[in-house]
GROMACS .gro file of C-alpha atoms in nm:
model
  125
    1MET     CA    1   3.114  -6.974  11.908
    2LYS     CA    2   2.953  -7.087  11.576
    3ILE     CA    3   2.749  -6.856  11.375
    4TYR     CA    4   2.522  -7.069  11.142
    5THR     CA    5   2.412  -6.975  10.824
    6LYS     CA    6   2.076  -7.001  10.699
    7GLU     CA    7   2.119  -7.296  10.546
    8ASP     CA    8   2.118  -7.450  10.892
    9ILE     CA    9   1.828  -7.267  11.080
   10ASN     CA   10   1.593  -7.608  10.925
   11ASN     CA   11   1.800  -7.855  11.016
   12VAL     CA   12   1.942  -7.681  11.397
   13LEU     CA   13   1.547  -7.629  11.448
   14VAL     CA   14   1.425  -7.999  11.300
   15PHE     CA   15   1.695  -8.130  11.605
   16PHE     CA   16   1.591  -7.860  11.874
   17ILE     CA   17   1.275  -7.896  11.829
   18SER     CA   18   1.273  -8.281  11.853
   19ASN     CA   19   1.452  -8.300  12.178
   20ILE     CA   20   1.226  -8.018  12.337
   21LYS     CA   21   0.955  -8.258  12.259
   22ARG     CA   22   1.147  -8.589  12.382
   23TYR     CA   23   1.267  -8.437  12.706
   24PHE     CA   24   1.096  -8.134  12.832
   25ARG     CA   25   0.757  -8.201  12.695
   26ASN     CA   26   0.557  -8.210  13.035
   27ASP     CA   27   0.787  -7.908  13.164
   28GLY     CA   28   0.660  -7.604  12.934
   29PHE     CA   29   0.938  -7.486  12.789
   30GLU     CA   30   0.930  -7.202  12.491
   31PHE     CA   31   1.201  -7.055  12.316
   32CYS     CA   32   1.174  -6.761  12.108
   33LEU     CA   33   1.304  -6.721  11.765
   34ALA     CA   34   1.393  -6.352  11.672
   35PHE     CA   35   1.488  -6.184  11.312
   36ILE     CA   36   1.709  -5.814  11.353
   37LYS     CA   37   1.726  -5.655  10.974
   38THR     CA   38   2.046  -5.563  10.973
   39LYS     CA   39   2.359  -5.534  10.671
   40ASN     CA   40   2.584  -5.530  10.981
   41ILE     CA   41   2.639  -5.915  10.973
   42SER     CA   42   2.945  -5.886  11.113
   43CYS     CA   43   2.803  -5.755  11.434
   44ALA     CA   44   2.666  -6.160  11.464
   45ALA     CA   45   3.007  -6.279  11.655
   46SER     CA   46   2.931  -6.008  11.844
   47ILE     CA   47   2.602  -6.070  11.967
   48LYS     CA   48   2.659  -6.459  12.020
   49ASN     CA   49   2.926  -6.361  12.281
   50ALA     CA   50   2.671  -6.193  12.439
   51LEU     CA   51   2.426  -6.495  12.510
   52ARG     CA   52   2.457  -6.792  12.706
   53ASN     CA   53   2.563  -7.172  12.526
   54THR     CA   54   2.243  -7.273  12.467
   55ASP     CA   55   2.153  -6.981  12.235
   56LEU     CA   56   2.241  -7.011  11.895
   57VAL     CA   57   2.293  -6.730  11.609
   58PHE     CA   58   2.282  -6.762  11.192
   59ALA     CA   59   2.365  -6.476  10.966
   60THR     CA   60   2.171  -6.467  10.663
   61LYS     CA   61   2.196  -6.204  10.348
   62ASN     CA   62   1.910  -5.996  10.534
   63GLY     CA   63   2.008  -5.977  10.890
   64ILE     CA   64   2.056  -6.217  11.199
   65VAL     CA   65   1.828  -6.483  11.359
   66ILE     CA   66   1.864  -6.524  11.692
   67LEU     CA   67   1.731  -6.876  11.880
   68LEU     CA   68   1.693  -6.794  12.213
   69SER     CA   69   1.653  -7.099  12.488
   70GLY     CA   70   1.380  -7.087  12.723
   71THR     CA   71   1.297  -6.731  12.706
   72PRO     CA   72   0.917  -6.622  12.647
   73TYR     CA   73   0.842  -6.359  12.445
   74GLU     CA   74   0.857  -6.070  12.678
   75HIS     CA   75   1.260  -6.124  12.790
   76ALA     CA   76   1.322  -6.225  12.443
   77TYR     CA   77   1.127  -5.908  12.300
   78ALA     CA   78   1.304  -5.611  12.539
   79LEU     CA   79   1.694  -5.900  12.471
   80ILE     CA   80   1.646  -5.856  12.056
   81ASN     CA   81   1.484  -5.491  12.099
   82ASP     CA   82   1.830  -5.366  12.258
   83PHE     CA   83   2.029  -5.576  12.044
   84SER     CA   84   1.880  -5.406  11.739
   85LYS     CA   85   1.976  -5.067  11.843
   86PHE     CA   86   2.319  -5.232  11.925
   87VAL     CA   87   2.357  -5.317  11.512
   88ASP     CA   88   2.298  -5.032  11.359
   89GLY     CA   89   1.919  -4.857  11.558
   90ASP     CA   90   1.709  -4.951  11.252
   91ASN     CA   91   1.421  -5.141  11.489
   92LYS     CA   92   1.293  -5.372  11.240
   93ILE     CA   93   1.278  -5.642  11.470
   94CYS     CA   94   1.034  -5.990  11.437
   95ILE     CA   95   1.022  -6.249  11.713
   96VAL     CA   96   0.790  -6.606  11.738
   97ASN     CA   97   0.727  -6.806  11.988
   98PHE     CA   98   0.730  -7.224  12.054
   99PRO     CA   99   0.524  -7.352  12.112
  100LEU     CA  100   0.274  -7.048  12.101
  101ASP     CA  101   0.358  -6.974  11.719
  102SER     CA  102   0.403  -7.319  11.577
  103ASP     CA  103   0.523  -7.692  11.787
  104ASN     CA  104   0.781  -7.735  11.496
  105ALA     CA  105   0.957  -7.575  11.252
  106GLN     CA  106   0.918  -7.524  10.899
  107ASP     CA  107   0.583  -7.366  11.052
  108LEU     CA  108   0.767  -7.164  11.277
  109LEU     CA  109   1.024  -7.037  10.983
  110GLU     CA  110   0.735  -6.949  10.785
  111HIS     CA  111   0.518  -6.787  11.041
  112LEU     CA  112   0.859  -6.564  11.116
  113GLU     CA  113   0.873  -6.496  10.749
  114ALA     CA  114   0.466  -6.404  10.693
  115LYS     CA  115   0.512  -6.207  11.050
  116PHE     CA  116   0.826  -5.947  10.887
  117SER     CA  117   0.605  -5.942  10.604
  118VAL     CA  118   0.334  -5.785  10.736
  119ASN     CA  119   0.475  -5.570  10.980
  120HIS     CA  120   0.772  -5.462  10.787
  121LYS     CA  121   0.621  -5.501  10.406
  122GLU     CA  122   1.000  -5.663  10.327
  123GLU     CA  123   1.125  -6.033  10.317
  124LEU     CA  124   1.292  -6.201  10.571
  125PHE     CA  125   1.491  -6.399  10.368
   0.00000   0.00000   0.00000
């Protein structure tokens, strides 16, 4: 089990998306990228242990980013909302979907950051 860092997010997303486009381009494959604002970063390992092997967790200074592979928005929201309550109950979350919100890594991260800023009036990273 590996917990990735904020610096890893872009590289992992580029690799992940390129594989989706190569192998699943016509299958309607989607994933969600979610952010949970928390100061309790130590819970990242517990969250990773609760997820599937195909999901990824990134610890940042302001919270936890989770990549939920093959997960539509509705399922991601329910799961992330539960994790947010487990972490500290602050419930400041944000979720974006590939390919609905964007089909490339940089735009997806920018969309996540902009959406969090609009919804919570705070910076994501």
